[in-house]
mmCIF file of C-alpha atoms and ligand atoms in Angstrom:
data_model
loop_
_atom_site.group_PDB
_atom_site.id
_atom_site.type_symbol
_atom_site.label_atom_id
_atom_site.label_comp_id
_atom_site.label_asym_id
_atom_site.label_seq_id
_atom_site.Cartn_x
_atom_site.Cartn_y
_atom_site.Cartn_z
ATOM 1 C CA GLY T 1 126.243 112.620 117.100
ATOM 2 C CA GLN T 2 124.949 115.801 115.524
ATOM 3 C CA CYS T 3 125.311 114.600 111.958
ATOM 4 C CA ARG T 4 123.365 111.425 112.442
ATOM 5 C CA MET T 5 120.549 113.483 113.832
ATOM 6 C CA VAL T 6 120.248 115.504 110.670
ATOM 7 C CA CYS T 7 121.087 112.791 108.177
ATOM 8 C CA PRO T 8 120.359 109.408 109.715
ATOM 9 C CA THR T 9 122.462 106.937 107.727
ATOM 10 C CA GLY T 10 122.588 109.410 104.868
ATOM 11 C CA ALA T 11 119.008 108.534 103.896
ATOM 12 C CA ILE T 12 115.771 109.754 103.219
ATOM 13 C CA ILE T 13 114.629 112.917 104.930
ATOM 14 C CA ILE T 14 113.376 114.606 101.810
ATOM 15 C CA LYS T 15 112.594 117.718 103.719
ATOM 16 C CA ASN T 16 112.493 118.439 107.371
ATOM 17 C CA GLU T 17 109.204 120.052 108.251
ATOM 18 C CA THR T 18 109.585 120.136 112.017
ATOM 19 C CA GLU T 19 109.787 123.969 111.846
ATOM 20 C CA LYS T 20 106.168 124.003 110.710
ATOM 21 C CA LEU T 21 105.068 122.185 113.833
ATOM 22 C CA TRP T 22 106.986 124.607 116.066
ATOM 23 C CA ASP T 23 105.266 127.519 114.292
ATOM 24 C CA ALA T 24 101.839 125.977 114.855
ATOM 25 C CA LEU T 25 102.603 125.205 118.503
ATOM 26 C CA TYR T 26 103.629 128.818 119.179
ATOM 27 C CA ASP T 27 100.575 130.198 117.390
ATOM 28 C CA LYS T 28 97.966 131.038 120.037
ATOM 29 C CA SER T 29 95.186 130.981 117.464
ATOM 30 C CA LYS T 30 95.750 127.276 116.844
ATOM 31 C CA ARG T 31 94.713 124.169 118.765
ATOM 32 C CA VAL T 32 97.194 121.468 117.752
ATOM 33 C CA ILE T 33 95.906 117.892 117.940
ATOM 34 C CA ALA T 34 97.617 114.773 116.647
ATOM 35 C CA GLN T 35 97.047 111.274 115.345
ATOM 36 C CA ILE T 36 99.696 108.558 115.522
ATOM 37 C CA ALA T 37 99.857 105.762 112.948
ATOM 38 C CA PRO T 38 100.257 102.185 114.232
ATOM 39 C CA ALA T 39 103.698 101.588 112.649
ATOM 40 C CA VAL T 40 105.303 104.564 114.415
ATOM 41 C CA ARG T 41 104.925 103.102 117.908
ATOM 42 C CA VAL T 42 106.943 99.960 117.154
ATOM 43 C CA ALA T 43 109.886 101.767 115.526
ATOM 44 C CA LEU T 44 110.527 105.194 117.084
ATOM 45 C CA GLY T 45 112.267 103.598 120.081
ATOM 46 C CA GLU T 46 115.081 102.385 117.830
ATOM 47 C CA GLU T 47 116.311 105.994 117.609
ATOM 48 C CA PHE T 48 116.784 105.844 121.375
ATOM 49 C CA GLY T 49 118.433 102.480 121.804
ATOM 50 C CA LYS T 50 115.325 100.308 121.989
ATOM 51 C CA LYS T 51 114.894 97.092 120.051
ATOM 52 C CA PRO T 52 112.792 96.994 116.861
ATOM 53 C CA GLY T 53 109.205 96.173 117.783
ATOM 54 C CA GLU T 54 109.380 97.624 121.264
ATOM 55 C CA VAL T 55 106.108 99.429 121.858
ATOM 56 C CA THR T 56 106.507 103.068 122.892
ATOM 57 C CA THR T 57 102.991 104.435 122.415
ATOM 58 C CA GLY T 58 102.743 105.929 125.909
ATOM 59 C CA LYS T 59 106.058 107.745 125.577
ATOM 60 C CA ILE T 60 105.097 109.200 122.190
ATOM 61 C CA VAL T 61 101.870 110.542 123.690
ATOM 62 C CA ALA T 62 103.717 112.052 126.656
ATOM 63 C CA ILE T 63 106.338 113.648 124.408
ATOM 64 C CA LEU T 64 103.779 115.192 122.064
ATOM 65 C CA LYS T 65 101.997 116.628 125.112
ATOM 66 C CA LYS T 66 105.277 118.087 126.380
ATOM 67 C CA LEU T 67 105.788 119.730 122.992
ATOM 68 C CA GLY T 68 102.408 121.417 123.373
ATOM 69 C CA VAL T 69 100.063 119.143 121.421
ATOM 70 C CA GLU T 70 96.725 119.398 123.235
ATOM 71 C CA GLU T 71 95.205 116.032 122.395
ATOM 72 C CA VAL T 72 96.683 112.851 120.979
ATOM 73 C CA PHE T 73 94.627 110.242 119.143
ATOM 74 C CA ASP T 74 95.106 106.858 117.515
ATOM 75 C CA THR T 75 95.008 106.313 113.753
ATOM 76 C CA SER T 76 93.915 102.738 114.572
ATOM 77 C CA LEU T 77 90.497 104.237 115.280
ATOM 78 C CA SER T 78 90.125 105.564 111.751
ATOM 79 C CA ALA T 79 91.589 102.295 110.480
ATOM 80 C CA ASP T 80 88.524 100.732 112.129
ATOM 81 C CA LEU T 81 86.329 103.103 110.126
ATOM 82 C CA THR T 82 88.231 102.052 107.003
ATOM 83 C CA VAL T 83 87.502 98.391 107.785
ATOM 84 C CA VAL T 84 83.770 99.051 108.051
ATOM 85 C CA GLU T 85 83.646 101.147 104.877
ATOM 86 C CA GLU T 86 85.907 98.914 102.848
ATOM 87 C CA SER T 87 84.251 95.641 103.784
ATOM 88 C CA ASN T 88 80.844 97.143 102.943
ATOM 89 C CA GLU T 89 82.212 98.309 99.627
ATOM 90 C CA PHE T 90 83.737 94.910 98.941
ATOM 91 C CA LEU T 91 80.579 92.929 99.730
ATOM 92 C CA LYS T 92 78.506 95.252 97.564
ATOM 93 C CA ARG T 93 80.856 94.859 94.610
ATOM 94 C CA TYR T 94 81.224 91.130 95.158
ATOM 95 C CA ASN T 95 77.482 90.565 95.198
ATOM 96 C CA LYS T 96 77.062 92.553 91.998
ATOM 97 C CA GLY T 97 80.227 91.164 90.402
ATOM 98 C CA GLU T 98 81.288 94.752 89.697
ATOM 99 C CA ASN T 99 84.783 96.265 89.448
ATOM 100 C CA LEU T 100 86.618 93.276 90.850
ATOM 101 C CA PRO T 101 89.220 92.740 92.067
ATOM 102 C CA LEU T 102 88.906 95.482 94.649
ATOM 103 C CA PHE T 103 92.311 96.948 95.481
ATOM 104 C CA THR T 104 92.896 98.588 98.866
ATOM 105 C CA SER T 105 93.536 102.332 98.927
ATOM 106 C CA CYS T 106 95.178 103.014 102.275
ATOM 107 C CA CYS T 107 98.760 103.206 100.929
ATOM 108 C CA PRO T 108 99.318 106.422 98.953
ATOM 109 C CA GLY T 109 102.565 105.031 97.516
ATOM 110 C CA TRP T 110 100.553 102.274 95.834
ATOM 111 C CA VAL T 111 97.672 104.570 94.808
ATOM 112 C CA LYS T 112 100.111 106.928 93.078
ATOM 113 C CA PHE T 113 101.847 104.007 91.374
ATOM 114 C CA ALA T 114 98.541 102.633 90.099
ATOM 115 C CA GLU T 115 97.425 106.047 88.836
ATOM 116 C CA THR T 116 100.620 106.445 86.857
ATOM 117 C CA ARG T 117 101.228 102.920 85.647
ATOM 118 C CA TYR T 118 97.747 101.402 85.466
ATOM 119 C CA PRO T 119 95.217 104.240 85.060
ATOM 120 C CA GLU T 120 92.737 101.698 83.704
ATOM 121 C CA LEU T 121 92.491 100.207 87.220
ATOM 122 C CA LYS T 122 90.967 103.420 88.613
ATOM 123 C CA GLU T 123 87.539 101.892 89.164
ATOM 124 C CA ASN T 124 89.076 98.887 90.911
ATOM 125 C CA ILE T 125 90.727 100.911 93.639
ATOM 126 C CA SER T 126 88.640 101.308 96.762
ATOM 127 C CA SER T 127 86.908 104.659 97.092
ATOM 128 C CA CYS T 128 87.739 104.691 100.815
ATOM 129 C CA LYS T 129 89.993 107.477 102.006
ATOM 130 C CA SER T 130 93.047 106.202 103.842
ATOM 131 C CA PRO T 131 92.896 106.034 107.659
ATOM 132 C CA GLN T 132 94.997 109.222 107.835
ATOM 133 C CA GLN T 133 92.505 111.166 105.712
ATOM 134 C CA MET T 134 89.451 109.589 107.330
ATOM 135 C CA PHE T 135 90.760 110.780 110.673
ATOM 136 C CA GLY T 136 91.321 114.301 109.355
ATOM 137 C CA THR T 137 87.762 114.262 108.000
ATOM 138 C CA VAL T 138 86.230 113.088 111.292
ATOM 139 C CA LEU T 139 88.291 115.490 113.420
ATOM 140 C CA ARG T 140 87.275 118.477 111.278
ATOM 141 C CA GLU T 141 83.621 117.539 111.947
ATOM 142 C CA ALA T 142 84.261 116.935 115.626
ATOM 143 C CA TYR T 143 85.969 120.274 116.263
ATOM 144 C CA LYS T 144 83.694 122.529 114.197
ATOM 145 C CA GLU T 145 81.724 123.792 117.177
ATOM 146 C CA LYS T 146 84.685 124.090 119.489
ATOM 147 C CA ASP T 147 86.557 126.170 116.906
ATOM 148 C CA ALA T 148 83.615 128.537 116.638
ATOM 149 C CA GLU T 149 83.322 128.744 120.435
ATOM 150 C CA ASP T 150 86.906 129.496 121.402
ATOM 151 C CA LEU T 151 87.831 131.268 118.161
ATOM 152 C CA ARG T 152 90.773 128.999 117.487
ATOM 153 C CA ASP T 153 91.542 126.861 114.448
ATOM 154 C CA THR T 154 92.163 123.183 114.963
ATOM 155 C CA TYR T 155 95.511 122.217 113.467
ATOM 156 C CA ILE T 156 95.714 118.514 112.668
ATOM 157 C CA LEU T 157 99.105 116.836 112.852
ATOM 158 C CA SER T 158 99.842 113.244 111.777
ATOM 159 C CA ILE T 159 102.846 111.225 112.810
ATOM 160 C CA MET T 160 103.328 108.737 109.966
ATOM 161 C CA PRO T 161 105.869 106.163 108.781
ATOM 162 C CA CYS T 162 106.453 107.667 105.330
ATOM 163 C CA THR T 163 106.733 110.755 103.163
ATOM 164 C CA ALA T 164 104.073 109.424 100.772
ATOM 165 C CA LYS T 165 101.640 110.382 103.533
ATOM 166 C CA LYS T 166 102.824 114.005 103.208
ATOM 167 C CA ALA T 167 102.027 113.940 99.504
ATOM 168 C CA GLU T 168 98.672 112.313 100.235
ATOM 169 C CA ALA T 169 97.662 115.020 102.729
ATOM 170 C CA ALA T 170 98.597 117.674 100.145
ATOM 171 C CA ARG T 171 96.338 116.254 97.397
ATOM 172 C CA PRO T 172 93.749 118.809 96.261
ATOM 173 C CA GLU T 173 90.779 116.477 96.865
ATOM 174 C CA PHE T 174 91.694 116.412 100.555
ATOM 175 C CA SER T 175 91.305 120.193 100.944
ATOM 176 C CA HIS T 176 87.928 121.838 101.356
ATOM 177 C CA ASP T 177 87.541 125.604 101.006
ATOM 178 C CA GLY T 178 91.260 125.984 101.470
ATOM 179 C CA VAL T 179 91.366 123.887 104.651
ATOM 180 C CA ARG T 180 93.278 120.632 104.525
ATOM 181 C CA GLU T 181 91.915 117.516 106.221
ATOM 182 C CA VAL T 182 95.377 117.030 107.689
ATOM 183 C CA ASP T 183 97.533 120.127 108.134
ATOM 184 C CA LEU T 184 100.941 118.611 108.668
ATOM 185 C CA VAL T 185 102.495 115.163 108.392
ATOM 186 C CA LEU T 186 105.735 114.433 110.215
ATOM 187 C CA THR T 187 107.542 111.129 109.863
ATOM 188 C CA THR T 188 108.803 108.962 112.693
ATOM 189 C CA GLN T 189 112.290 110.257 111.890
ATOM 190 C CA GLU T 190 111.225 113.889 112.033
ATOM 191 C CA LEU T 191 109.634 113.285 115.423
ATOM 192 C CA SER T 192 112.883 111.726 116.632
ATOM 193 C CA ILE T 193 114.785 114.798 115.412
ATOM 194 C CA MET T 194 112.519 117.072 117.454
ATOM 195 C CA ILE T 195 112.948 114.924 120.534
ATOM 196 C CA LYS T 196 116.732 115.075 120.175
ATOM 197 C CA GLU T 197 116.733 118.791 119.376
ATOM 198 C CA ILE T 198 115.047 119.735 122.597
ATOM 199 C CA GLY T 199 116.993 117.201 124.615
ATOM 200 C CA ILE T 200 114.145 115.085 125.985
ATOM 201 C CA LYS T 201 115.571 112.001 127.688
ATOM 202 C CA PHE T 202 113.496 109.274 126.055
ATOM 203 C CA ASP T 203 114.171 106.702 128.764
ATOM 204 C CA GLU T 204 112.941 108.986 131.496
ATOM 205 C CA VAL T 205 109.671 109.970 129.859
ATOM 206 C CA GLU T 206 106.699 108.619 131.797
ATOM 207 C CA GLU T 207 104.049 107.020 129.635
ATOM 208 C CA GLU T 208 100.676 108.654 129.135
ATOM 209 C CA ALA T 209 97.418 107.341 127.669
ATOM 210 C CA MET T 210 95.856 108.645 124.496
ATOM 211 C CA ASP T 211 92.908 111.009 124.775
ATOM 212 C CA MET T 212 89.245 110.158 124.594
ATOM 213 C CA PRO T 213 87.149 109.668 122.606
ATOM 214 C CA PHE T 214 89.353 109.212 119.555
ATOM 215 C CA GLY T 215 92.232 107.429 121.257
ATOM 216 C CA THR T 216 90.630 103.985 121.191
ATOM 217 C CA GLY T 217 91.338 101.700 118.258
ATOM 218 C CA SER T 218 90.709 97.968 117.999
ATOM 219 C CA GLY T 219 93.452 95.376 117.518
ATOM 220 C CA ALA T 220 92.315 95.077 113.910
ATOM 221 C CA GLY T 221 93.043 98.780 113.445
ATOM 222 C CA VAL T 222 96.524 98.402 114.926
ATOM 223 C CA ILE T 223 97.671 95.612 112.584
ATOM 224 C CA PHE T 224 97.005 97.894 109.581
ATOM 225 C CA GLY T 225 100.652 98.858 110.026
ATOM 226 C CA THR T 226 101.960 95.554 108.687
ATOM 227 C CA THR T 227 101.465 93.601 105.471
ATOM 228 C CA GLY T 228 98.320 91.458 105.648
ATOM 229 C CA GLY T 229 96.883 93.561 108.438
ATOM 230 C CA VAL T 230 94.246 95.345 106.387
ATOM 231 C CA THR T 231 93.067 92.043 104.934
ATOM 232 C CA GLU T 232 92.939 90.346 108.315
ATOM 233 C CA ALA T 233 91.035 93.305 109.733
ATOM 234 C CA VAL T 234 88.449 93.092 106.940
ATOM 235 C CA LEU T 235 88.218 89.302 107.316
ATOM 236 C CA ARG T 236 87.648 89.564 111.060
ATOM 237 C CA ARG T 237 84.548 91.546 110.246
ATOM 238 C CA VAL T 238 83.365 89.527 107.246
ATOM 239 C CA LEU T 239 83.955 86.081 108.790
ATOM 240 C CA LYS T 240 82.477 86.925 112.166
ATOM 241 C CA ASN T 241 79.832 84.402 113.215
ATOM 242 C CA LYS T 242 80.473 82.330 110.063
ATOM 243 C CA PHE T 243 83.534 80.355 111.146
ATOM 244 C CA ASP T 244 84.750 79.006 114.465
ATOM 245 C CA LYS T 245 87.817 80.486 116.061
ATOM 246 C CA GLU T 246 90.198 77.789 114.876
ATOM 247 C CA ASP T 247 89.226 78.087 111.219
ATOM 248 C CA CYS T 248 89.481 81.853 111.462
ATOM 249 C CA ASN T 249 92.993 81.545 112.830
ATOM 250 C CA ILE T 250 94.041 79.297 109.967
ATOM 251 C CA ILE T 251 92.746 81.849 107.478
ATOM 252 C CA PHE T 252 94.354 84.783 109.320
ATOM 253 C CA ASN T 253 97.702 82.986 109.438
ATOM 254 C CA SER T 254 97.694 82.578 105.680
ATOM 255 C CA VAL T 255 97.767 86.375 105.224
ATOM 256 C CA ARG T 256 100.399 87.018 107.907
ATOM 257 C CA GLY T 257 104.164 86.964 107.450
ATOM 258 C CA LEU T 258 106.671 88.358 104.983
ATOM 259 C CA ASP T 259 106.171 86.236 101.842
ATOM 260 C CA SER T 260 105.894 88.680 98.959
ATOM 261 C CA VAL T 261 102.537 87.351 97.775
ATOM 262 C CA LYS T 262 100.108 85.667 100.169
ATOM 263 C CA GLU T 263 96.832 84.102 99.134
ATOM 264 C CA ALA T 264 93.679 82.995 100.878
ATOM 265 C CA ILE T 265 90.466 81.475 99.612
ATOM 266 C CA VAL T 266 87.450 81.822 101.844
ATOM 267 C CA ASN T 267 84.147 80.082 101.342
ATOM 268 C CA ILE T 268 81.240 82.097 102.632
ATOM 269 C CA ASP T 269 77.716 80.770 102.184
ATOM 270 C CA GLY T 270 78.779 78.785 99.134
ATOM 271 C CA ASN T 271 80.665 81.692 97.561
ATOM 272 C CA GLU T 272 84.385 81.543 97.041
ATOM 273 C CA ILE T 273 86.281 84.740 97.775
ATOM 274 C CA LYS T 274 89.846 84.865 96.474
ATOM 275 C CA ILE T 275 92.218 87.174 98.248
ATOM 276 C CA ALA T 276 95.800 88.253 97.589
ATOM 277 C CA VAL T 277 98.121 90.272 99.791
ATOM 278 C CA VAL T 278 101.160 91.812 98.141
ATOM 279 C CA HIS T 279 103.814 94.246 99.374
ATOM 280 C CA GLY T 280 106.633 95.965 97.527
ATOM 281 C CA LEU T 281 105.724 97.687 94.251
ATOM 282 C CA LYS T 282 107.798 95.310 92.157
ATOM 283 C CA HIS T 283 105.780 92.372 93.444
ATOM 284 C CA ALA T 284 102.537 94.300 92.961
ATOM 285 C CA ASP T 285 103.540 95.057 89.380
ATOM 286 C CA ASN T 286 104.200 91.354 88.715
ATOM 287 C CA LEU T 287 100.901 90.347 90.249
ATOM 288 C CA ILE T 288 98.953 92.849 88.126
ATOM 289 C CA LYS T 289 100.655 91.493 85.008
ATOM 290 C CA GLN T 290 99.607 87.967 85.981
ATOM 291 C CA ILE T 291 96.039 89.154 86.502
ATOM 292 C CA LYS T 292 95.984 90.914 83.152
ATOM 293 C CA SER T 293 97.280 87.838 81.370
ATOM 294 C CA GLY T 294 94.540 85.763 82.976
ATOM 295 C CA GLU T 295 97.022 83.628 84.873
ATOM 296 C CA LYS T 296 95.613 84.765 88.237
ATOM 297 C CA LYS T 297 92.208 85.869 89.400
ATOM 298 C CA TYR T 298 91.245 87.503 92.693
ATOM 299 C CA ASP T 299 88.348 89.348 94.271
ATOM 300 C CA LEU T 300 90.227 91.396 96.846
ATOM 301 C CA ILE T 301 93.851 92.553 96.789
ATOM 302 C CA GLU T 302 95.755 94.367 99.511
ATOM 303 C CA VAL T 303 98.741 96.329 98.232
ATOM 304 C CA MET T 304 101.386 98.074 100.317
ATOM 305 C CA ALA T 305 104.211 99.865 98.523
ATOM 306 C CA CYS T 306 106.824 99.039 101.173
ATOM 307 C CA ASN T 307 108.251 95.589 101.697
ATOM 308 C CA GLY T 308 106.671 94.486 104.952
ATOM 309 C CA GLY T 309 104.058 97.262 104.945
ATOM 310 C CA CYS T 310 104.172 100.519 106.896
ATOM 311 C CA VAL T 311 106.424 99.109 109.624
ATOM 312 C CA ALA T 312 109.178 99.391 106.998
ATOM 313 C CA GLY T 313 108.173 102.796 105.608
ATOM 314 C CA GLY T 314 110.780 105.241 104.315
ATOM 315 C CA GLY T 315 110.153 107.651 107.193
ATOM 316 C CA GLN T 316 110.903 105.046 109.836
ATOM 317 C CA PRO T 317 114.320 104.710 111.513
ATOM 318 C CA GLN T 318 117.114 103.219 109.376
ATOM 319 C CA PRO T 319 115.080 102.914 106.189
ATOM 320 C CA LYS T 320 118.050 101.981 104.030
ATOM 321 C CA MET T 321 119.444 99.348 106.347
ATOM 322 C CA ILE T 322 116.257 97.658 107.360
ATOM 323 C CA THR T 323 116.555 93.890 107.543
ATOM 324 C CA ARG T 324 113.987 91.142 107.290
ATOM 325 C CA GLU T 325 114.445 90.610 111.006
ATOM 326 C CA THR T 326 113.646 94.252 111.797
ATOM 327 C CA ARG T 327 110.514 94.042 109.659
ATOM 328 C CA ALA T 328 109.453 90.867 111.439
ATOM 329 C CA LEU T 329 110.103 92.314 114.909
ATOM 330 C CA ARG T 330 108.218 95.536 114.231
ATOM 331 C CA SER T 331 105.276 93.498 112.884
ATOM 332 C CA LYS T 332 105.381 91.290 115.921
ATOM 333 C CA GLY T 333 105.182 94.432 118.044
ATOM 334 C CA LEU T 334 101.866 95.260 116.363
ATOM 335 C CA TYR T 335 100.475 91.723 116.742
ATOM 336 C CA ASP T 336 101.452 91.878 120.434
ATOM 337 C CA ILE T 337 99.450 95.084 120.885
ATOM 338 C CA ASP T 338 96.547 93.367 119.118
ATOM 339 C CA LYS T 339 96.786 90.379 121.448
ATOM 340 C CA THR T 340 96.472 92.483 124.571
ATOM 341 C CA ASN T 341 93.679 94.686 123.196
ATOM 342 C CA GLN T 342 90.205 93.808 124.495
ATOM 343 C CA LEU T 343 88.692 95.107 121.261
ATOM 344 C CA LYS T 344 89.509 92.636 118.500
ATOM 345 C CA ASP T 345 87.642 93.939 115.512
ATOM 346 C CA ALA T 346 86.329 97.213 114.221
ATOM 347 C CA GLU T 347 82.771 96.508 115.301
ATOM 348 C CA ASP T 348 83.780 95.782 118.888
ATOM 349 C CA ASN T 349 84.897 99.399 119.016
ATOM 350 C CA TYR T 350 82.106 101.360 120.697
ATOM 351 C CA ILE T 351 83.704 104.648 119.650
ATOM 352 C CA VAL T 352 83.236 103.565 116.037
ATOM 353 C CA LYS T 353 79.540 102.964 116.751
ATOM 354 C CA ASN T 354 79.220 106.363 118.391
ATOM 355 C CA ILE T 355 80.868 108.062 115.425
ATOM 356 C CA TYR T 356 78.482 106.375 112.977
ATOM 357 C CA ASN T 357 75.453 107.277 115.087
ATOM 358 C CA GLY T 358 76.644 110.828 115.718
ATOM 359 C CA LEU T 359 79.222 112.738 113.680
ATOM 360 C CA LEU T 360 78.797 110.618 110.557
ATOM 361 C CA LYS T 361 75.055 110.135 110.694
ATOM 362 C CA ASN T 362 73.773 110.277 107.099
ATOM 363 C CA LYS T 363 77.132 111.414 105.810
ATOM 364 C CA THR T 364 79.440 108.423 105.574
ATOM 365 C CA HIS T 365 80.135 109.567 101.986
ATOM 366 C CA ILE T 366 82.654 112.048 103.412
ATOM 367 C CA LEU T 367 84.886 109.038 104.162
ATOM 368 C CA HIS T 368 85.183 108.345 100.421
ATOM 369 C CA THR T 369 86.910 109.991 97.486
ATOM 370 C CA ASN T 370 87.677 109.617 93.792
ATOM 371 C CA HIS T 371 91.323 108.760 93.609
HETATM 372 FE FE1 SF4 L 1 103.730 104.682 103.312
HETATM 373 FE FE2 SF4 L 1 104.970 102.400 102.779
HETATM 374 FE FE3 SF4 L 1 102.862 102.432 104.429
HETATM 375 FE FE4 SF4 L 1 102.541 102.806 101.840
HETATM 376 S S1 SF4 L 1 103.292 100.923 102.832
HETATM 377 S S2 SF4 L 1 101.598 104.014 103.481
HETATM 378 S S3 SF4 L 1 104.368 103.960 101.279
HETATM 379 S S4 SF4 L 1 104.830 103.394 104.775
#
């Protein structure tokens, strides 16, 4: 009913910013384009009677187009950029033995926690912008000329699984001359509110494909939405041509699943790389304490603030009632997309190559920041 629409299970819409999107869509001076995070596509359907994990990417694209969004792209693509940047950063640090362990930086909930609780870890957190911000950065470059030509401003919308992504997009370092890299972040829940408000019948929406060129992400970019996904994505790149498929699968399996701390040790050319994957800030806090006391030692640590990773973000459907089963099903949805994607890792993605040879030529530094 009406109430559930506005206050789903009494939880977590901190503020409803859907008005802002309507304003932008009605503004003729703006070209609204969007990116969709991986986790959104395996959860939005639950607001419309679908099972957790059911993939609704094509419907989300079609709905955003109906609302007036001109082009719809895939955050998995910028996750691929993150994989390239972060694995380069890791190998550089590892070879020099500098600022290890390297902590991932794609979850703003974790970054904020670390800044507050463990400021001394600043140098250990990856300098990579998150996929959301990398996408904003690339799109601003890509639309510069077009904006000048048709005298419109490109307005960049993100559909994300959490409100921490709103706070991330608002950080001062992600604005340049008063222009934000990402103009507006709406959560999965906020998108569902808009769909209900205008009475779109979700079941009847015919699926549409994402737009080119930025609508193509690899499977590695898609699994970013679940715990262990970032690590697996980086490992797919780092282990390529060093291990056979079976050994790779054994290693990948050790970072999958919902155990609160997962570990993997990989031997590359005689060097041992120790990896930990942790999700949930309480577990991250424990792990950091163990590292500080010398009880544990790692080279690379993936941290996601939410239990299960972004699939279980606070902006997803039913955040307060989410069960282990729901987490597992939504994750499975992402691994299923990965399975049927021809592009397995970031470097298979020819769009990524084109971006490096074109838009980002000699300026990959714009993908990095000082947290
Ligand atoms: Fe947001 Fe949670 Fe994902 Fe972090 S893990 S980016 S807080 S949804």
